mmCIF file of C-alpha atoms in Angstrom:
data_model
loop_
_atom_site.group_PDB
_atom_site.id
_atom_site.type_symbol
_atom_site.label_atom_id
_atom_site.label_comp_id
_atom_site.label_asym_id
_atom_site.label_seq_id
_atom_site.Cartn_x
_atom_site.Cartn_y
_atom_site.Cartn_z
ATOM 1 C CA GLY N 17 10.056 -16.982 -2.595
ATOM 2 C CA ALA N 18 11.056 -14.828 0.292
ATOM 3 C CA GLY N 19 8.974 -11.851 -0.784
ATOM 4 C CA VAL N 20 6.567 -10.593 -3.412
ATOM 5 C CA SER N 21 8.301 -10.362 -6.769
ATOM 6 C CA GLN N 22 7.174 -8.122 -9.612
ATOM 7 C CA THR N 23 8.448 -8.086 -13.159
ATOM 8 C CA PRO N 24 9.492 -6.085 -15.001
ATOM 9 C CA SER N 25 10.715 -3.428 -12.607
ATOM 10 C CA ASN N 26 10.398 -0.828 -15.318
ATOM 11 C CA LYS N 27 8.348 -0.787 -18.508
ATOM 12 C CA VAL N 28 8.255 1.897 -21.165
ATOM 13 C CA THR N 29 5.611 1.505 -23.826
ATOM 14 C CA GLU N 30 4.070 3.558 -26.566
ATOM 15 C CA LYS N 31 0.575 4.922 -26.316
ATOM 16 C CA GLY N 32 -1.926 2.418 -27.651
ATOM 17 C CA LYS N 33 0.188 -0.657 -26.959
ATOM 18 C CA TYR N 34 -0.710 -3.637 -24.770
ATOM 19 C CA VAL N 35 1.287 -4.437 -21.615
ATOM 20 C CA GLU N 36 1.389 -7.228 -19.079
ATOM 21 C CA LEU N 37 2.713 -6.866 -15.552
ATOM 22 C CA ARG N 38 3.539 -9.935 -13.509
ATOM 23 C CA CYS N 39 3.335 -10.615 -9.799
ATOM 24 C CA ASP N 40 4.715 -13.609 -7.893
ATOM 25 C CA PRO N 41 3.217 -13.566 -4.389
ATOM 26 C CA ILE N 42 4.712 -15.061 -1.274
ATOM 27 C CA SER N 43 4.347 -18.833 -1.367
ATOM 28 C CA GLY N 44 1.190 -19.978 0.388
ATOM 29 C CA HIS N 45 -0.516 -16.603 0.358
ATOM 30 C CA THR N 46 -4.031 -17.007 -0.975
ATOM 31 C CA ALA N 47 -4.882 -13.303 -1.126
ATOM 32 C CA LEU N 48 -3.349 -11.081 -3.819
ATOM 33 C CA TYR N 49 -3.900 -7.385 -4.455
ATOM 34 C CA TRP N 50 -3.020 -4.946 -7.191
ATOM 35 C CA TYR N 51 -2.626 -1.256 -6.416
ATOM 36 C CA ARG N 52 -1.637 1.721 -8.524
ATOM 37 C CA GLN N 53 0.491 4.555 -7.153
ATOM 38 C CA SER N 54 0.641 7.808 -9.063
ATOM 39 C CA LEU N 55 3.296 10.399 -8.356
ATOM 40 C CA GLY N 56 2.729 12.119 -5.036
ATOM 41 C CA GLN N 57 -0.201 9.923 -4.117
ATOM 42 C CA GLY N 58 -0.830 6.915 -1.932
ATOM 43 C CA PRO N 59 -1.530 3.541 -3.500
ATOM 44 C CA GLU N 60 -5.037 3.110 -4.907
ATOM 45 C CA PHE N 61 -6.784 -0.247 -4.915
ATOM 46 C CA LEU N 62 -7.361 -1.953 -8.236
ATOM 47 C CA ILE N 63 -8.321 -5.589 -7.694
ATOM 48 C CA TYR N 64 -8.273 -8.349 -5.070
ATOM 49 C CA PHE N 65 -7.950 -12.086 -5.666
ATOM 50 C CA GLN N 66 -8.791 -14.803 -3.187
ATOM 51 C CA GLY N 67 -7.328 -17.913 -4.743
ATOM 52 C CA THR N 68 -8.043 -17.957 -8.466
ATOM 53 C CA GLY N 69 -11.062 -15.706 -8.443
ATOM 54 C CA ALA N 70 -11.297 -11.951 -8.458
ATOM 55 C CA ALA N 71 -13.221 -11.280 -5.248
ATOM 56 C CA ASP N 72 -13.290 -7.528 -5.788
ATOM 57 C CA ASP N 73 -12.436 -5.708 -9.008
ATOM 58 C CA SER N 74 -14.169 -2.479 -8.110
ATOM 59 C CA GLY N 75 -10.962 -0.463 -8.363
ATOM 60 C CA LEU N 76 -10.215 -1.206 -12.009
ATOM 61 C CA PRO N 77 -10.591 2.174 -13.744
ATOM 62 C CA ASN N 78 -12.128 0.905 -16.989
ATOM 63 C CA ASP N 79 -12.401 -2.120 -19.233
ATOM 64 C CA ARG N 80 -8.890 -1.634 -20.615
ATOM 65 C CA PHE N 81 -7.616 -3.098 -17.370
ATOM 66 C CA PHE N 82 -7.887 -6.801 -16.624
ATOM 67 C CA ALA N 83 -6.110 -9.186 -14.254
ATOM 68 C CA VAL N 84 -5.899 -12.953 -13.959
ATOM 69 C CA ARG N 85 -4.600 -15.479 -11.481
ATOM 70 C CA PRO N 86 -5.304 -18.810 -13.179
ATOM 71 C CA GLU N 87 -3.590 -21.154 -10.722
ATOM 72 C CA GLY N 88 -4.043 -19.167 -7.544
ATOM 73 C CA SER N 89 -0.419 -18.072 -7.399
ATOM 74 C CA VAL N 90 1.118 -15.835 -10.074
ATOM 75 C CA SER N 91 -1.042 -12.959 -11.274
ATOM 76 C CA THR N 92 -0.848 -10.858 -14.420
ATOM 77 C CA LEU N 93 -2.266 -7.372 -14.766
ATOM 78 C CA LYS N 94 -3.088 -6.596 -18.379
ATOM 79 C CA ILE N 95 -3.607 -3.144 -19.829
ATOM 80 C CA GLN N 96 -4.921 -2.712 -23.344
ATOM 81 C CA ARG N 97 -4.577 0.389 -25.519
ATOM 82 C CA THR N 98 -2.378 2.124 -22.993
ATOM 83 C CA GLU N 99 -2.786 5.840 -22.417
ATOM 84 C CA ARG N 100 -0.342 8.361 -20.983
ATOM 85 C CA GLY N 101 -2.534 8.619 -17.905
ATOM 86 C CA ASP N 102 -1.818 4.968 -17.142
ATOM 87 C CA SER N 103 1.758 5.914 -16.250
ATOM 88 C CA ALA N 104 2.258 5.006 -12.595
ATOM 89 C CA VAL N 105 3.876 2.465 -10.316
ATOM 90 C CA TYR N 106 1.804 -0.705 -10.173
ATOM 91 C CA LEU N 107 2.144 -2.488 -6.847
ATOM 92 C CA CYS N 108 1.277 -6.058 -6.030
ATOM 93 C CA ALA N 109 0.727 -7.330 -2.506
ATOM 94 C CA SER N 110 -0.133 -10.649 -0.940
ATOM 95 C CA SER N 111 -1.382 -11.772 2.433
ATOM 96 C CA LEU N 112 -1.855 -15.131 4.047
ATOM 97 C CA ARG N 113 -5.622 -15.308 3.812
ATOM 98 C CA GLY N 114 -6.872 -11.780 3.360
ATOM 99 C CA LEU N 115 -6.815 -8.734 5.558
ATOM 100 C CA GLY N 116 -8.924 -10.297 8.288
ATOM 101 C CA ASN N 117 -6.164 -9.969 10.801
ATOM 102 C CA THR N 118 -2.983 -10.169 8.760
ATOM 103 C CA GLU N 119 -0.985 -7.528 6.996
ATOM 104 C CA ALA N 120 -0.241 -7.358 3.295
ATOM 105 C CA PHE N 121 3.301 -7.629 1.962
ATOM 106 C CA PHE N 122 4.144 -5.512 -1.059
ATOM 107 C CA GLY N 123 6.460 -6.037 -3.979
ATOM 108 C CA GLN N 124 8.809 -3.361 -5.276
ATOM 109 C CA GLY N 125 6.395 -2.422 -8.006
ATOM 110 C CA THR N 126 6.528 -2.021 -11.773
ATOM 111 C CA ARG N 127 7.054 1.523 -12.983
ATOM 112 C CA LEU N 128 5.016 1.890 -16.166
ATOM 113 C CA THR N 129 5.713 4.818 -18.449
ATOM 114 C CA VAL N 130 3.487 5.385 -21.454
ATOM 115 C CA VAL N 131 5.044 7.707 -24.023
ATOM 116 C CA ALA L 14 -16.973 6.675 2.525
ATOM 117 C CA GLN L 15 -13.745 5.414 3.969
ATOM 118 C CA SER L 16 -10.829 7.825 4.027
ATOM 119 C CA VAL L 17 -7.398 8.305 5.526
ATOM 120 C CA ALA L 18 -5.795 11.710 5.887
ATOM 121 C CA GLN L 19 -2.164 12.562 6.433
ATOM 122 C CA PRO L 20 -2.255 16.324 6.962
ATOM 123 C CA GLU L 21 1.483 16.898 6.534
ATOM 124 C CA ASP L 22 3.160 16.384 3.172
ATOM 125 C CA GLN L 23 6.569 16.663 4.824
ATOM 126 C CA VAL L 24 7.982 16.422 8.330
ATOM 127 C CA ASN L 25 11.500 17.532 9.185
ATOM 128 C CA VAL L 26 13.123 16.498 12.440
ATOM 129 C CA ALA L 27 16.630 16.639 13.819
ATOM 130 C CA GLU L 28 18.438 13.380 14.429
ATOM 131 C CA GLY L 29 17.927 12.209 18.009
ATOM 132 C CA ASN L 30 14.718 14.167 18.469
ATOM 133 C CA PRO L 31 11.318 12.494 18.804
ATOM 134 C CA LEU L 32 9.227 12.304 15.660
ATOM 135 C CA THR L 33 5.505 12.194 14.993
ATOM 136 C CA VAL L 34 3.794 11.538 11.679
ATOM 137 C CA LYS L 35 0.095 12.273 11.838
ATOM 138 C CA CYS L 36 -2.811 10.226 10.523
ATOM 139 C CA THR L 37 -6.554 10.567 10.931
ATOM 140 C CA TYR L 38 -9.146 8.182 9.605
ATOM 141 C CA SER L 39 -12.805 7.905 8.798
ATOM 142 C CA VAL L 40 -14.142 4.361 8.675
ATOM 143 C CA SER L 41 -17.346 2.510 9.337
ATOM 144 C CA GLY L 42 -17.197 -0.119 12.024
ATOM 145 C CA ASN L 43 -14.093 -1.017 13.973
ATOM 146 C CA PRO L 44 -10.944 0.474 12.491
ATOM 147 C CA TYR L 45 -8.081 -1.747 11.407
ATOM 148 C CA LEU L 46 -5.140 0.576 10.856
ATOM 149 C CA PHE L 47 -1.667 0.146 9.414
ATOM 150 C CA TRP L 48 1.537 2.059 8.855
ATOM 151 C CA TYR L 49 3.835 1.329 5.940
ATOM 152 C CA VAL L 50 7.184 2.862 4.988
ATOM 153 C CA GLN L 51 8.524 3.295 1.472
ATOM 154 C CA TYR L 52 12.214 3.838 0.811
ATOM 155 C CA PRO L 53 13.338 5.167 -2.594
ATOM 156 C CA ASN L 54 12.954 2.588 -5.367
ATOM 157 C CA ARG L 55 11.658 0.029 -2.934
ATOM 158 C CA GLY L 56 8.269 -1.407 -2.141
ATOM 159 C CA LEU L 57 6.092 -0.636 0.824
ATOM 160 C CA GLN L 58 7.286 -2.227 4.033
ATOM 161 C CA PHE L 59 4.920 -3.034 6.871
ATOM 162 C CA LEU L 60 5.714 -1.234 10.137
ATOM 163 C CA LEU L 61 2.830 -1.945 12.488
ATOM 164 C CA LYS L 62 -0.901 -2.453 12.780
ATOM 165 C CA TYR L 63 -3.755 -1.814 15.156
ATOM 166 C CA ILE L 64 -6.613 -4.285 15.244
ATOM 167 C CA THR L 65 -7.754 -4.353 18.831
ATOM 168 C CA GLY L 66 -6.351 -4.182 22.331
ATOM 169 C CA ASP L 67 -3.805 -1.702 23.629
ATOM 170 C CA ASN L 68 -3.990 1.746 22.121
ATOM 171 C CA LEU L 69 -0.191 1.926 21.907
ATOM 172 C CA VAL L 70 1.110 -0.411 19.244
ATOM 173 C CA LYS L 71 4.789 -1.221 18.891
ATOM 174 C CA GLY L 72 6.283 -2.093 15.538
ATOM 175 C CA SER L 73 9.462 -2.486 13.549
ATOM 176 C CA TYR L 74 12.605 -0.308 13.808
ATOM 177 C CA GLY L 75 11.537 1.233 17.123
ATOM 178 C CA PHE L 76 8.368 2.800 15.764
ATOM 179 C CA GLU L 77 5.104 2.872 17.646
ATOM 180 C CA ALA L 78 1.672 4.286 16.996
ATOM 181 C CA GLU L 79 -1.043 5.541 19.263
ATOM 182 C CA PHE L 80 -4.645 4.776 18.460
ATOM 183 C CA ASN L 81 -7.074 7.426 19.697
ATOM 184 C CA LYS L 82 -10.701 6.557 19.043
ATOM 185 C CA SER L 83 -12.179 9.863 20.197
ATOM 186 C CA GLN L 84 -9.861 11.831 17.902
ATOM 187 C CA THR L 85 -9.980 9.190 15.135
ATOM 188 C CA SER L 86 -6.220 9.369 14.941
ATOM 189 C CA PHE L 87 -3.395 6.881 14.583
ATOM 190 C CA HIS L 88 -0.178 8.899 14.799
ATOM 191 C CA LEU L 89 3.172 7.251 14.179
ATOM 192 C CA LYS L 90 5.901 8.008 16.698
ATOM 193 C CA LYS L 91 9.504 7.273 17.495
ATOM 194 C CA PRO L 92 11.348 8.506 20.588
ATOM 195 C CA SER L 93 14.638 9.216 18.830
ATOM 196 C CA ALA L 94 14.871 9.718 15.070
ATOM 197 C CA LEU L 95 17.667 8.296 12.933
ATOM 198 C CA VAL L 96 18.874 9.648 9.591
ATOM 199 C CA SER L 97 18.050 6.224 8.160
ATOM 200 C CA ASP L 98 14.382 6.788 9.067
ATOM 201 C CA SER L 99 14.132 9.310 6.219
ATOM 202 C CA ALA L 100 11.510 7.872 3.872
ATOM 203 C CA LEU L 101 7.890 8.143 2.777
ATOM 204 C CA TYR L 102 5.336 6.959 5.334
ATOM 205 C CA PHE L 103 1.829 5.807 4.553
ATOM 206 C CA CYS L 104 -1.083 5.309 6.897
ATOM 207 C CA ALA L 105 -3.785 2.885 5.768
ATOM 208 C CA ALA L 106 -7.153 1.628 6.934
ATOM 209 C CA ARG L 107 -8.743 -1.673 6.135
ATOM 210 C CA HIS L 108 -11.999 -1.383 4.255
ATOM 211 C CA ASP L 109 -14.619 -4.111 4.081
ATOM 212 C CA SER L 110 -15.924 -3.929 0.518
ATOM 213 C CA GLY L 111 -18.424 -6.691 1.103
ATOM 214 C CA ALA L 112 -18.658 -10.482 1.248
ATOM 215 C CA GLY L 113 -15.520 -10.706 3.342
ATOM 216 C CA SER L 114 -13.439 -8.848 0.805
ATOM 217 C CA TYR L 115 -11.028 -6.425 2.380
ATOM 218 C CA GLN L 116 -8.821 -3.774 0.850
ATOM 219 C CA LEU L 117 -6.588 -1.016 2.141
ATOM 220 C CA THR L 118 -7.303 2.672 1.759
ATOM 221 C CA PHE L 119 -4.091 4.700 1.947
ATOM 222 C CA GLY L 120 -3.330 8.252 2.849
ATOM 223 C CA LYS L 121 -1.291 10.401 0.466
ATOM 224 C CA GLY L 122 1.885 9.815 2.389
ATOM 225 C CA THR L 123 4.205 11.958 4.486
ATOM 226 C CA LYS L 124 7.830 12.481 3.583
ATOM 227 C CA LEU L 125 9.993 12.307 6.678
ATOM 228 C CA SER L 126 13.398 13.931 6.563
ATOM 229 C CA VAL L 127 15.732 13.416 9.503
ATOM 230 C CA ILE L 128 18.448 16.033 9.542
ATOM 231 C CA PRO L 129 21.894 15.070 10.870
#
């Protein structure tokens, strides 16, 4: 597609439920990133994929968070047993090869609200 | 540890006046620096980047940024502000987390309001 697409744009879920957030990167981009943006803050790194593998998952806050990219394109961020503190905008970005000398392109984000 | 600071939460400027949004950084190695803009209910949009070369970098929508190594700054500038420039601006630095894995560290953002 023309840009990074994230679905859904908004998600409201009850505390304790499981959610999946989807990211469609720009076609041909091998690098994919997930970030989380809380109100009044800048985006915080969660995980980085190069192709199908998670090259860096050091930003995942705990083991309730998990992400996959099985075919090296679409990625899904999965959150188990959601908590109110998980409420944030989850941003996905892709870049051609990585941030070696190229910029990342961001999607519009998924606003997750845990009630 | 890598960090990016945007010392101003908000900047107000009159339309037609020059604008500056400040950013300072602390990184190991050579800095790779970026500016992104976020409009309401929209994703981050890339404005410009500094990797190497000229200290003055030109980007989208008439924006430019000046890299200053001695002051560890990368301020965003525009000679003449437009009302449509009103948005949230983020400075970011590339961080090498090892084995060729890079990520961006963002500042908290600066809200720019251009007053007609």
